Amino acid sequence: MLVRILVLLYLAGAPALAQTLCQPNASNGCRVRISIKTALGNQAYEWNENEMFLFRATMAFAMRRYYKTETYNVDNIIMCNQTLRVSFWFVVTSPENSTMLIPKADVEKAVRMSRHRINNAFLLTDRTLEFLGIHPTLAAPVNPDTPPWLIVFGVVIGAVFAGIIALLVSSLLQKRRKEKGMMEDGQDEEDRQMKGVENDNVLDGIYNRGFTDDDRFTKL
Amino acid sequence: MPEEGMEDNKGREERPKWNNKAEYLLTCIGFAVGVGNVWRFPYLCQIYGGGAFLIPYLIALVFQGLPLLYLELAIGQRLRMGSIGVWNSISPYLGGVGVASMVVSFCVSLFYNTIVAWVLWYLFNSFQDPLPWSQCPLNHNNTGYVKECVESTPVNYFWYRQTLNITPNMETSGSLQWWLVVSLATAWSIIYICFIRGIETIGKAVYVTATFPYLVLTIFLVRALTLPGSSEGLIYLFTPDWEILKNPQVWLDAATQIFFSLSVAFGGLISFSSYNSQKNNCERDAVLVGVINSATSIYASIPIFAILGFKAHTNYVTCLNGNILALTNEFDISDMNITVENYEQWFDSLNGTHPSRVSDLNLKTCDLQTFLDQSASGTGLAFIVFTEAVISMPGSQVWAVLFFIMLFSLGLSSMFGNLEGILTPLHDLKLVPKWMPNELFTAIICLVLFLMALIFCLGSGNYWLEIFNSYVGSVPFLIIAFFEIIAVAYIYGIGRFSDDLEFMTGHRPNIFWKVCWLVISPLMLFVVLVAYVAVQAQTHPTYAAWNPDYVNFPDTEVLPYPDWVFAICVLLSSVPVISIPLVAIYRLICCMSGRHSKGSLHNDPNPYANEGYVVES
């Protein structure tokens, strides 16, 4: 009889004892804030007891991973003070002694180690599943060996130099061809001069033939 | 086919010709339409009462811009020479005007191509995911973000630190930033390849550079109008505020904007039209170029302001969301119960019940109007404001690439005119040795300009660029244009000019043009010049420095120019135009001492005088 009363008292008192362990602003407690609608919009799920259970299981998983023991269980994660936000406090008890709390620093390290897995379990991100006090890890910047802009620059300048060389070579060839052509028909010189393009002024007057420089035709 | 560069035995060249009219028009339009149409006009429109600004702008266009444009195209086409040759022909005493044009074109080419180099740098960097100006880089021990970036914004950090690496003030010069040198070299190489064969290659290049910006502006227009907040931006831009017309500053800015936008007094337009045949209707060309330039400005301001409206809307929503998050967290309200729409009601009810807790949160006041007022012009618009807007658009890389290619085309086509204003007078002055091919001469000029422009790649380069922009790119042009119009209207004579125009276009200029050339335009130019100088002289000039150690960082620190810099500013404004009186005095002395009326030979090209027999020493 006495034993039954004691057992009943224990069963009644254990949750109460657990509740006293988990207090808002407790020194070893962690506050969690979740923004499901912000993260998922139309596909947001409802936060209910099942999700709470998943959270406790994930936290137990994180503790197991960190300590590399298999003794952590869902009962070791105690949650309290849940609000509509959704936010709540949780504490982690030691598997050997259920009244002893794991220090906050160790809990933080465990969370940091498995942060990615915890986020993915809830389809959330560092920003929407916040552990207050634990800063999100900064994404390491992707540093490619050659900066991409240098590649684009290389392509552009290569094309430009190729174009310059091509145009210069073709101008040179054109000039050589013209020179050859001109030496062959020197007779056309006189005709061309008749256009009267002197000093870059197109003179609309009559070219005075008396002043043509045609010495070379009167070699005699 | 162009008969360009053909040589006879004596080595005399026939003047190059445009392949067809379209190339000529596109080149002139490309020269006039530059980056200023995109980043200066919308800003002016916005600060000067939106739609109301169009009135002084169009008045300035009709009475000042078009007459000057027509004048330059006409004299270039008639006299078939670059700026120095043309002014020497009109009056040897005013030959200095041509020299001044060339010097000013030289100075403007220096800094304008540096802006093109910055555009190229941003273009090269737009091919990355994520865009480098969208997030802050980590500091060296990877514990957090770089402090300077966190205090300002990633966009500001990328511009001031990773692009310019700007020094805190003008006295510290800093070192050469190699990535800017590389971009500048690319810009000059691209200019060179377009100039290799003179107007033959330019004419091909402008098919792309002059038309591509319109394509991009249309794409942006369509995209921007579908973005949220674009309508607020457009309403803000175009809502006319008629009161603003009483402010004389508005008229001054409208006149200067039209003037600089049309790129007169550079000598480039004279050069381009000198390659035309003489029987060409330059009146129609001038009106076409002027009207298209202004229409482009107005057309460009629509997508720009739609996107700025989108940016303001995005900032407003971000600001509100920050407040919403703070309230939600503080009062443990269910997630997403407070939205942008019902924020006001929630705020009022919470403030009523728990005023102390709400005030402790230090919520920001989010006002859409404030965000819309955060306007910018110039490089600030392109490299800070617009890049920030582009980050929020889906597919940012595409929009960034399109935008910077557009700016590059605009800058490139304007650079054609700038460089032409230097090369053609040098050719006409016969300063080029006979043995040197044109390609080599162009290469040398480009190389010289590139080396001199390295000053803008120093740490303090941006400050120097602002100085060049404000002092070289303003007063000297007004002075040159004033002398141009006086020279043609009064010294050459409006009668003789009308005869020339009748010869070229087939009809005499009507009374509107004559009145403008004789009275209205010179008067307007004079008033604008005096007012501009008066306004500048009223305050000791200052500049905005980016100093991370400043108390009010990220606001820019307003510093006065040091005295030696101020002296340089005055020199920059006066040295280009000093050639005008100098050449006049020189010719006067020559004329007095020599008693040679060589000048008259240039004044009336007598076909029977046979200049081919003037002994060339």
mmCIF file of C-alpha atoms in Angstrom, chain B residues 30-156:
data_model
loop_
_atom_site.group_PDB
_atom_site.id
_atom_site.type_symbol
_atom_site.label_atom_id
_atom_site.label_comp_id
_atom_site.label_asym_id
_atom_site.label_seq_id
_atom_site.Cartn_x
_atom_site.Cartn_y
_atom_site.Cartn_z
ATOM 1 C CA GLY B 30 25.398 58.117 -80.917
ATOM 2 C CA PHE B 31 27.701 61.010 -80.118
ATOM 3 C CA ALA B 32 24.869 63.125 -78.757
ATOM 4 C CA VAL B 33 23.158 60.312 -76.881
ATOM 5 C CA GLY B 34 25.493 59.380 -74.081
ATOM 6 C CA VAL B 35 25.422 58.173 -70.513
ATOM 7 C CA GLY B 36 24.138 61.585 -69.428
ATOM 8 C CA ASN B 37 20.804 60.905 -71.141
ATOM 9 C CA VAL B 38 20.347 57.906 -68.883
ATOM 10 C CA TRP B 39 21.730 59.057 -65.600
ATOM 11 C CA ARG B 40 21.496 62.838 -65.550
ATOM 12 C CA PHE B 41 18.248 63.755 -67.229
ATOM 13 C CA PRO B 42 15.959 61.484 -65.137
ATOM 14 C CA TYR B 43 17.550 62.861 -61.984
ATOM 15 C CA LEU B 44 16.972 66.449 -63.076
ATOM 16 C CA CYS B 45 13.433 65.584 -64.078
ATOM 17 C CA GLN B 46 12.817 64.172 -60.643
ATOM 18 C CA ILE B 47 14.254 66.980 -58.525
ATOM 19 C CA TYR B 48 12.787 69.731 -60.658
ATOM 20 C CA GLY B 49 9.156 68.821 -60.464
ATOM 21 C CA GLY B 50 8.762 65.988 -62.915
ATOM 22 C CA GLY B 51 6.693 66.815 -65.935
ATOM 23 C CA ALA B 52 7.124 70.556 -65.352
ATOM 24 C CA PHE B 53 10.855 70.293 -66.099
ATOM 25 C CA LEU B 54 10.072 69.387 -69.668
ATOM 26 C CA ILE B 55 9.016 72.965 -70.345
ATOM 27 C CA PRO B 56 12.335 74.720 -69.733
ATOM 28 C CA TYR B 57 14.080 71.713 -71.265
ATOM 29 C CA LEU B 58 12.189 71.886 -74.541
ATOM 30 C CA ILE B 59 12.455 75.674 -74.694
ATOM 31 C CA ALA B 60 16.220 75.393 -74.288
ATOM 32 C CA LEU B 61 16.308 72.698 -76.973
ATOM 33 C CA VAL B 62 14.428 74.780 -79.529
ATOM 34 C CA PHE B 63 16.087 78.127 -78.949
ATOM 35 C CA GLN B 64 19.605 77.121 -78.002
ATOM 36 C CA GLY B 65 20.324 73.499 -78.809
ATOM 37 C CA LEU B 66 18.982 73.183 -82.340
ATOM 38 C CA PRO B 67 20.482 76.432 -83.701
ATOM 39 C CA LEU B 68 23.926 75.509 -82.370
ATOM 40 C CA LEU B 69 23.626 72.008 -83.755
ATOM 41 C CA TYR B 70 22.576 73.235 -87.180
ATOM 42 C CA LEU B 71 25.384 75.758 -87.185
ATOM 43 C CA GLU B 72 28.076 73.199 -86.399
ATOM 44 C CA LEU B 73 26.863 70.630 -88.897
ATOM 45 C CA ALA B 74 26.566 73.303 -91.583
ATOM 46 C CA ILE B 75 30.019 74.824 -91.244
ATOM 47 C CA GLY B 76 31.638 71.403 -91.030
ATOM 48 C CA GLN B 77 29.891 70.282 -94.170
ATOM 49 C CA ARG B 78 30.611 73.465 -96.107
ATOM 50 C CA LEU B 79 34.230 73.973 -95.211
ATOM 51 C CA ARG B 80 35.097 70.264 -95.121
ATOM 52 C CA MET B 81 37.638 70.487 -92.362
ATOM 53 C CA GLY B 82 37.971 69.678 -88.692
ATOM 54 C CA SER B 83 37.395 72.251 -86.009
ATOM 55 C CA ILE B 84 40.770 74.010 -86.230
ATOM 56 C CA GLY B 85 40.656 74.307 -90.008
ATOM 57 C CA VAL B 86 37.072 75.509 -89.984
ATOM 58 C CA TRP B 87 37.617 78.319 -87.519
ATOM 59 C CA ASN B 88 40.830 79.326 -89.229
ATOM 60 C CA SER B 89 38.864 79.622 -92.446
ATOM 61 C CA ILE B 90 36.070 81.663 -90.954
ATOM 62 C CA SER B 91 38.374 84.106 -89.329
ATOM 63 C CA PRO B 92 42.072 83.641 -88.598
ATOM 64 C CA TYR B 93 41.656 85.708 -85.456
ATOM 65 C CA LEU B 94 39.249 83.149 -84.100
ATOM 66 C CA GLY B 95 41.402 80.152 -84.932
ATOM 67 C CA GLY B 96 41.811 79.726 -81.198
ATOM 68 C CA VAL B 97 38.248 78.444 -80.981
ATOM 69 C CA GLY B 98 39.262 75.345 -82.878
ATOM 70 C CA VAL B 99 42.310 74.829 -80.705
ATOM 71 C CA ALA B 100 40.164 75.231 -77.605
ATOM 72 C CA SER B 101 37.711 72.638 -78.958
ATOM 73 C CA MET B 102 40.533 70.204 -79.495
ATOM 74 C CA VAL B 103 42.043 70.727 -76.043
ATOM 75 C CA VAL B 104 38.668 70.335 -74.388
ATOM 76 C CA SER B 105 37.929 67.170 -76.373
ATOM 77 C CA PHE B 106 41.292 65.852 -75.243
ATOM 78 C CA CYS B 107 40.549 66.468 -71.562
ATOM 79 C CA VAL B 108 37.049 65.047 -71.802
ATOM 80 C CA SER B 109 38.293 61.903 -73.560
ATOM 81 C CA LEU B 110 40.593 61.296 -70.616
ATOM 82 C CA PHE B 111 37.922 61.050 -67.976
ATOM 83 C CA TYR B 112 35.023 59.874 -70.097
ATOM 84 C CA ASN B 113 36.812 56.703 -71.072
ATOM 85 C CA THR B 114 37.600 56.062 -67.430
ATOM 86 C CA ILE B 115 33.868 55.968 -66.793
ATOM 87 C CA VAL B 116 33.598 53.495 -69.687
ATOM 88 C CA ALA B 117 36.355 51.461 -67.999
ATOM 89 C CA TRP B 118 34.331 51.363 -64.763
ATOM 90 C CA VAL B 119 31.313 50.180 -66.721
ATOM 91 C CA LEU B 120 33.459 47.432 -68.251
ATOM 92 C CA TRP B 121 34.662 46.386 -64.789
ATOM 93 C CA TYR B 122 31.081 46.030 -63.582
ATOM 94 C CA LEU B 123 30.196 44.208 -66.783
ATOM 95 C CA PHE B 124 32.984 41.677 -66.259
ATOM 96 C CA ASN B 125 31.814 41.162 -62.691
ATOM 97 C CA SER B 126 28.207 40.611 -63.691
ATOM 98 C CA PHE B 127 28.939 37.108 -64.922
ATOM 99 C CA GLN B 128 28.990 35.633 -61.429
ATOM 100 C CA ASP B 129 26.466 33.992 -59.165
ATOM 101 C CA PRO B 130 25.864 35.531 -56.682
ATOM 102 C CA LEU B 131 26.645 39.047 -57.846
ATOM 103 C CA PRO B 132 29.658 40.337 -55.923
ATOM 104 C CA TRP B 133 27.832 43.450 -54.760
ATOM 105 C CA SER B 134 24.944 41.512 -53.254
ATOM 106 C CA GLN B 135 26.681 40.317 -50.104
ATOM 107 C CA CYS B 136 29.440 41.369 -47.789
ATOM 108 C CA PRO B 137 32.693 39.437 -47.850
ATOM 109 C CA LEU B 138 33.929 37.748 -44.673
ATOM 110 C CA ASN B 139 36.786 39.240 -42.723
ATOM 111 C CA HIS B 140 40.098 37.379 -42.469
ATOM 112 C CA ASN B 141 39.358 35.139 -39.526
ATOM 113 C CA ASN B 142 35.901 34.272 -40.852
ATOM 114 C CA THR B 143 34.161 35.384 -37.694
ATOM 115 C CA GLY B 144 31.972 38.000 -39.283
ATOM 116 C CA TYR B 145 31.565 40.335 -42.190
ATOM 117 C CA VAL B 146 33.950 43.148 -43.069
ATOM 118 C CA LYS B 147 33.211 46.075 -40.795
ATOM 119 C CA GLU B 148 33.141 48.725 -43.508
ATOM 120 C CA CYS B 149 30.633 46.681 -45.471
ATOM 121 C CA VAL B 150 28.362 46.068 -42.515
ATOM 122 C CA GLU B 151 28.232 49.745 -41.609
ATOM 123 C CA SER B 152 27.384 50.857 -45.123
ATOM 124 C CA THR B 153 25.841 48.483 -47.646
ATOM 125 C CA PRO B 154 27.348 45.712 -49.806
ATOM 126 C CA VAL B 155 26.670 47.791 -52.915
ATOM 127 C CA ASN B 156 28.503 50.825 -51.502
#
